[in-house]
Amino acid sequence: MSLPTGTHVLPDMEAVAREAAERLIVACGENRSERIAICLSGGSTPKTLYGLLAGPDYATRVPWERVHWFFGDDRVVPWDDARSNVRMVREAFGHGSRIPATHLHFIPSDEGAEAGARAYERTLLDYYGGDTLVPDRPLFDLVLLGLGEDGHTASLFPGKPASDETRRLVAPVPEAGLAPFVPRITLTFPALASSRHVLFLVTGAGKRAALARLAAGDDLPAGRVTGAGKVAWLLDEAAAG
Ligand code: 6PG
């Protein structure tokens, strides 16, 4: 199976998380301005990375006072719901996290998918300081993404309208294509593309089929992600097969 270009296979989840942490530190170091924007992935894979960043090996290497953390998507559930990516991120970074409260930009889920999508698009554009993203000034320094077993990424599912959105930066997803089957709010391809770096973290044998479909050229949402720079994939051996 020929893997997507820019793919790196590492022994296990821990090694994937450490490589991702090193790349995140590099991406931060490349940005000398007073603000760095990182878009977090949801799901379970990135938990190890987030825990590493908050842990003794990396906590002193992350420029916490400059980094702003955004979300690639979330489920439309209360933030204390076990399915919420906000809850996952808060728990993974730890409640004593060094992230300044004003630097964690949650996707609002209390008024439904459409209202939350509109509000989050405003949040992104207010941070960006303009009403349209321009290619030579990416919104994000780094976008972290995962891969669903159906080839989705963020909450851009095969065959769902949000995956065809080319204007809005954030879209509602009334019907998820994979569990949890709750409405979602997701960044769209134009928003994900506005990033200096894009990094997929994919682990576990459950992702082999989706990776094989991508390698075979199937048109899956994860395969449509672009970035200002190269899109890189970090896989563990279980996923790479
Ligand atoms: C989400 C994620 C989603 C995730 C993939 C992989 O909110 O669920 O944004 O795109 O990255 O579904 O999920 P796992 O890491 O749990 O396998």
XYZ file of C-alpha atoms and ligand atoms in Angstrom:
258
model
C 0.000 0.000 0.000
C 1.518 3.323 -0.994
C 0.799 5.756 1.802
C -0.096 9.429 1.301
C 2.964 11.558 0.484
C 4.537 13.143 3.573
C 3.810 10.040 5.641
C 5.989 8.968 8.562
C 5.477 5.611 10.281
C 6.430 5.393 13.961
C 6.413 2.396 16.297
C 3.403 3.268 18.439
C 0.981 5.921 19.718
C 3.535 7.332 22.164
C 6.096 7.814 19.387
C 3.468 9.465 17.173
C 2.559 11.829 20.008
C 6.215 12.708 20.677
C 6.904 13.398 17.001
C 3.784 15.563 16.838
C 4.875 17.439 19.970
C 8.295 18.128 18.438
C 6.681 19.406 15.246
C 4.317 21.600 17.232
C 7.265 23.140 19.078
C 9.014 23.781 15.743
C 5.879 25.385 14.286
C 5.670 27.654 17.325
C 9.336 28.571 17.008
C 8.881 29.586 13.372
C 6.355 32.214 14.392
C 8.095 35.204 15.986
C 4.920 37.249 16.379
C 3.093 37.689 19.632
C 0.376 35.178 18.712
C 0.475 31.571 17.505
C -2.692 29.760 16.380
C -3.029 26.000 16.705
C -6.167 24.103 15.691
C -6.784 21.043 17.850
C -8.187 17.752 16.645
C -10.963 16.023 18.521
C -11.545 12.324 19.082
C -9.288 10.064 21.154
C -6.037 9.850 19.199
C -4.648 13.267 20.190
C -5.189 12.742 23.943
C -1.652 11.344 24.316
C -0.194 14.376 22.535
C -2.147 16.860 24.642
C -1.078 15.064 27.817
C 2.557 15.167 26.680
C 2.409 18.902 25.979
C 1.122 19.529 29.486
C 3.630 17.116 31.013
C 7.191 17.599 32.328
C 8.914 16.881 28.977
C 7.198 19.671 27.059
C 5.451 22.049 29.468
C 8.486 24.342 29.581
C 8.972 24.209 25.787
C 5.506 25.378 24.729
C 5.212 29.187 24.561
C 1.893 29.084 26.445
C 1.609 32.837 26.741
C 1.602 33.207 22.916
C -0.363 30.172 21.744
C -4.083 30.393 21.007
C -5.854 27.030 20.749
C -8.819 26.506 18.440
C -10.952 23.446 17.647
C -11.312 21.749 14.265
C -14.753 20.547 15.237
C -16.960 19.632 18.114
C -20.079 17.736 18.902
C -23.214 19.745 19.728
C -23.446 18.539 23.305
C -22.863 20.265 26.658
C -19.196 20.915 27.356
C -19.253 18.522 30.290
C -20.689 15.726 28.147
C -18.340 12.745 27.666
C -18.663 13.223 23.876
C -17.513 16.850 23.983
C -14.116 17.686 22.520
C -13.967 20.606 24.947
C -14.166 18.152 27.839
C -11.594 15.864 26.196
C -9.138 18.737 25.695
C -9.620 20.109 29.204
C -9.034 16.663 30.711
C -6.086 15.846 28.430
C -4.268 19.123 29.107
C -5.162 18.799 32.773
C -7.199 21.129 34.885
C -4.063 22.874 36.076
C -3.149 23.554 32.457
C -0.935 26.516 31.588
C -3.301 27.634 28.850
C -4.566 31.138 29.692
C -8.381 31.005 29.814
C -8.654 33.603 27.041
C -6.443 31.502 24.770
C -8.714 28.434 24.561
C -11.352 29.195 21.925
C -14.182 26.705 22.345
C -16.857 26.092 19.721
C -20.182 27.242 21.283
C -22.617 24.335 21.281
C -25.427 25.623 23.475
C -27.455 27.271 20.698
C -27.344 24.486 18.139
C -25.195 23.686 15.127
C -26.117 26.609 12.839
C -25.805 29.338 15.471
C -22.615 27.777 16.824
C -21.091 27.621 13.358
C -21.871 31.282 12.711
C -20.498 32.297 16.099
C -17.288 30.313 15.663
C -16.699 31.738 12.206
C -16.887 35.172 13.837
C -14.397 34.031 16.471
C -11.950 32.903 13.785
C -12.295 36.090 11.729
C -12.056 38.348 14.773
C -8.813 36.596 15.713
C -7.601 36.834 12.111
C -8.483 40.508 11.836
C -10.258 40.425 8.513
C -13.388 39.133 6.786
C -11.686 36.831 4.307
C -8.637 34.594 4.626
C -5.833 35.410 2.227
C -3.436 32.692 1.055
C -0.211 34.482 1.995
C -1.385 35.049 5.567
C -2.646 31.714 6.918
C -4.982 31.762 9.912
C -3.284 28.853 11.667
C 0.322 27.943 12.281
C -0.636 24.298 12.701
C -3.800 22.260 12.170
C -3.959 18.878 13.876
C -6.343 16.342 12.349
C -7.442 12.760 12.804
C -8.831 10.186 10.391
C -12.152 8.438 10.843
C -12.651 4.854 9.712
C -14.925 6.204 6.942
C -12.257 8.621 5.761
C -13.708 11.692 7.462
C -11.634 14.310 9.195
C -12.782 16.944 11.641
C -16.529 16.511 11.105
C -16.280 16.553 7.326
C -17.964 13.261 6.455
C -18.235 11.583 3.050
C -21.360 12.707 1.204
C -22.415 15.325 3.748
C -23.053 18.953 2.658
C -20.392 20.471 4.934
C -17.767 18.517 2.968
C -18.766 20.475 -0.149
C -18.705 23.894 1.546
C -16.293 26.199 -0.241
C -17.247 29.614 1.159
C -18.040 29.351 4.877
C -15.167 28.701 7.297
C -17.338 26.847 9.790
C -20.380 24.719 8.976
C -23.112 22.894 10.848
C -23.325 19.123 10.436
C -26.900 18.188 11.367
C -26.273 14.481 10.776
C -22.893 12.963 11.620
C -21.714 10.199 9.335
C -20.154 8.195 12.178
C -20.674 7.827 15.912
C -21.275 9.765 17.997
C -24.456 10.432 16.018
C -25.057 13.909 17.349
C -25.031 17.138 15.366
C -21.564 18.596 14.873
C -19.916 21.923 14.090
C -16.860 21.711 11.868
C -14.239 23.836 10.220
C -14.529 23.497 6.460
C -11.801 22.802 3.909
C -11.133 26.530 3.258
C -10.503 27.060 6.975
C -8.344 23.952 7.409
C -6.326 24.935 4.337
C -5.411 28.283 5.878
C -2.535 26.846 7.847
C 1.259 26.839 7.531
C 1.349 23.244 8.649
C -1.221 20.425 8.636
C -0.511 17.256 10.623
C -2.633 14.101 10.669
C -2.230 11.748 13.616
C -3.493 8.245 12.756
C -3.042 5.231 15.013
C -4.507 1.759 15.373
C -5.354 -1.072 12.983
C -8.890 0.289 12.695
C -7.611 3.017 10.383
C -5.875 0.703 7.906
C -8.871 0.419 5.580
C -9.331 4.195 5.375
C -5.609 4.667 4.733
C -5.697 2.003 2.026
C -8.636 3.753 0.351
C -6.771 7.067 0.461
C -3.666 5.412 -0.983
C -5.804 3.899 -3.738
C -7.003 7.381 -4.642
C -10.540 7.203 -3.260
C -12.060 10.677 -2.922
C -12.413 10.842 0.871
C -12.656 14.044 2.920
C -9.313 13.442 4.652
C -7.687 13.269 1.240
C -9.013 16.693 0.267
C -7.220 18.574 3.046
C -4.585 21.018 1.827
C -2.422 23.566 3.578
C -0.108 26.471 2.810
C 2.714 24.001 3.391
C 2.891 20.259 3.026
C 0.309 18.038 4.705
C 2.134 15.488 6.870
C 0.830 12.185 8.210
C 2.120 10.501 11.362
C 1.033 6.872 11.567
C 1.861 4.149 14.017
C 2.778 0.705 12.713
C -0.620 -0.683 13.632
C -2.328 1.809 11.325
C 0.250 1.608 8.558
C 0.008 -2.175 8.484
C -13.957 14.172 16.251
C -12.714 14.373 15.420
C -12.658 13.348 14.349
C -11.578 12.379 14.770
C -11.636 11.102 13.979
C -10.681 10.080 14.591
O -14.492 15.157 16.788
O -14.329 13.006 16.412
O -12.501 15.606 15.015
O -12.363 13.823 13.060
O -10.301 13.005 14.592
O -12.963 10.608 14.029
O -11.128 9.817 15.904
P -10.246 8.926 16.922
O -8.992 9.704 17.186
O -11.115 8.813 18.140
O -9.984 7.631 16.231
